[in-house]
């Protein structure tokens, strides 16, 4: 879990009210699925919370409506009931209730890490240095396999 938290970057822009989420992982497929699940689960939690608040509010308002005798208060309670019914309806209407992705997570067309050319260059230079050191050690060492016979 701490590894994933270190790989997850989030930035909140106050003026635009936008959250940027980034996730770095060796597998771009895993990174995409991880971000998708964060967005989906966050939206689901907020939707369920608002749904429960709306249901509780409707129960309370309906009991108050039944107990109230004044017409003006009944009219106000009916307006609040209508507002809570709209909230309940929007929570039941599918995805993107609160979180609306501007750019959904995507798979990159070309890998950006690790650089294959860099790995090849390091391997080539390492092999070259090791080969030169081996040749120099054999050349200048007093121990020689061919002279032992």
C-alpha positions as semicolon CSV with decimal commas, in nm:
position;residue;x (nm);y (nm);z (nm)
1;X;0,000;0,000;0,000
2;X;0,274;0,258;0,079
3;X;0,435;0,179;-0,258
4;X;0,116;0,271;-0,440
5;X;0,075;0,589;-0,237
6;X;0,427;0,696;-0,334
7;X;0,344;0,638;-0,700
8;X;0,018;0,835;-0,688
9;X;0,035;1,209;-0,745
10;X;-0,261;1,441;-0,702
11;X;-0,283;1,815;-0,752
12;X;-0,582;2,035;-0,673
13;X;-0,625;2,361;-0,865
14;X;-0,822;2,608;-0,653
15;X;-0,923;2,845;-0,930
16;X;-1,040;2,582;-1,176
17;X;-1,162;2,337;-0,908
18;X;-0,992;2,049;-1,087
19;X;-0,802;1,755;-0,943
20;X;-0,515;1,612;-1,148
21;X;-0,435;1,248;-1,076
22;X;-0,121;1,075;-1,198
23;X;-0,001;0,725;-1,127
24;X;0,337;0,585;-1,226
25;X;0,388;0,212;-1,261
26;X;0,601;-0,021;-1,468
27;X;0,288;-0,153;-1,638
28;X;0,086;0,118;-1,813
29;X;-0,216;-0,115;-1,819
30;X;-0,205;-0,147;-1,439
31;X;-0,165;0,231;-1,401
32;X;-0,471;0,295;-1,620
33;X;-0,683;0,038;-1,436
34;X;-0,569;0,175;-1,099
35;X;-0,672;0,530;-1,190
36;X;-1,002;0,406;-1,334
37;X;-1,080;0,223;-1,010
38;X;-0,991;0,529;-0,797
39;X;-1,227;0,747;-1,001
40;X;-1,503;0,486;-1,004
41;X;-1,480;0,407;-0,631
42;X;-1,458;0,774;-0,530
43;X;-1,768;0,852;-0,732
44;X;-1,946;0,549;-0,586
45;X;-1,868;0,649;-0,225
46;X;-1,990;1,006;-0,277
47;X;-2,302;0,885;-0,458
48;X;-2,391;0,640;-0,180
49;X;-2,334;0,907;0,086
50;X;-2,559;1,159;-0,092
51;X;-2,820;0,888;-0,151
52;X;-2,830;0,802;0,220
53;X;-2,851;1,170;0,320
54;X;-3,134;1,218;0,071
55;X;-3,325;0,914;0,200
56;X;-3,286;1,026;0,561
57;X;-3,394;1,379;0,471
58;X;-3,701;1,252;0,285
59;X;-3,805;1,038;0,582
60;X;-3,771;1,334;0,816
61;X;-3,951;1,574;0,583
62;X;-4,239;1,331;0,528
63;X;-4,293;1,291;0,903
64;X;-4,281;1,669;0,947
65;X;-4,526;1,714;0,660
66;X;-4,772;1,474;0,822
67;X;-4,749;1,654;1,157
68;X;-4,769;2,010;1,027
69;X;-5,103;2,189;1,004
70;X;-4,994;2,525;0,862
71;X;-5,028;2,563;0,486
72;X;-4,720;2,786;0,440
73;X;-4,495;2,540;0,620
74;X;-4,642;2,249;0,421
75;X;-4,559;2,433;0,101
76;X;-4,199;2,491;0,217
77;X;-4,163;2,128;0,320
78;X;-4,297;2,018;-0,020
79;X;-4,028;2,231;-0,189
80;X;-3,760;2,067;0,026
81;X;-3,904;1,723;-0,054
82;X;-3,889;1,808;-0,424
83;X;-3,525;1,913;-0,388
84;X;-3,437;1,590;-0,209
85;X;-3,621;1,385;-0,472
86;X;-3,409;1,553;-0,741
87;X;-3,094;1,473;-0,547
88;X;-3,204;1,112;-0,509
89;X;-3,282;1,091;-0,882
90;X;-2,940;1,226;-0,984
91;X;-2,762;0,981;-0,753
92;X;-2,933;0,692;-0,929
93;X;-2,846;0,804;-1,282
94;X;-2,530;0,606;-1,358
95;X;-2,167;0,714;-1,361
96;X;-1,991;1,044;-1,311
97;X;-2,215;1,175;-1,035
98;X;-1,953;1,396;-0,869
99;X;-1,629;1,309;-1,047
100;X;-1,642;1,403;-1,413
101;X;-1,316;1,310;-1,587
102;X;-1,197;1,570;-1,837
103;X;-0,929;1,339;-1,976
104;X;-0,989;0,978;-1,873
105;X;-0,686;0,758;-1,800
106;X;-0,527;0,628;-2,119
107;X;-0,258;0,390;-2,234
108;X;0,045;0,567;-2,385
109;X;0,125;0,495;-2,747
110;X;0,499;0,472;-2,684
111;X;0,672;0,368;-2,363
112;X;0,859;0,649;-2,191
113;X;1,044;0,445;-1,929
114;X;1,281;0,268;-1,919
115;X;1,463;0,397;-2,225
116;X;1,577;0,099;-2,430
117;X;1,857;0,293;-2,597
118;X;1,992;0,405;-2,257
119;X;1,989;0,047;-2,128
120;X;2,170;-0,072;-2,442
121;X;2,429;0,206;-2,413
122;X;2,502;0,129;-2,047
123;X;2,531;-0,242;-2,128
124;X;2,765;-0,173;-2,419
125;X;2,990;0,057;-2,216
126;X;2,991;-0,181;-1,918
127;X;3,084;-0,475;-2,140
128;X;3,353;-0,273;-2,314
129;X;3,510;-0,161;-1,985
130;X;3,494;-0,515;-1,843
131;X;3,652;-0,657;-2,159
132;X;3,934;-0,402;-2,159
133;X;4,003;-0,464;-1,789
134;X;4,012;-0,840;-1,847
135;X;4,257;-0,804;-2,137
136;X;4,481;-0,568;-1,935
137;X;4,477;-0,798;-1,633
138;X;4,578;-1,096;-1,843
139;X;4,845;-0,897;-2,026
140;X;5,016;-0,748;-1,722
141;X;4,965;-1,022;-1,466
142;X;5,249;-1,262;-1,388
143;X;5,012;-1,555;-1,389
144;X;4,958;-1,684;-1,741
145;X;4,773;-2,002;-1,825
146;X;4,981;-2,083;-2,135
147;X;5,318;-2,060;-1,949
148;X;5,222;-2,318;-1,684
149;X;5,261;-2,614;-1,920
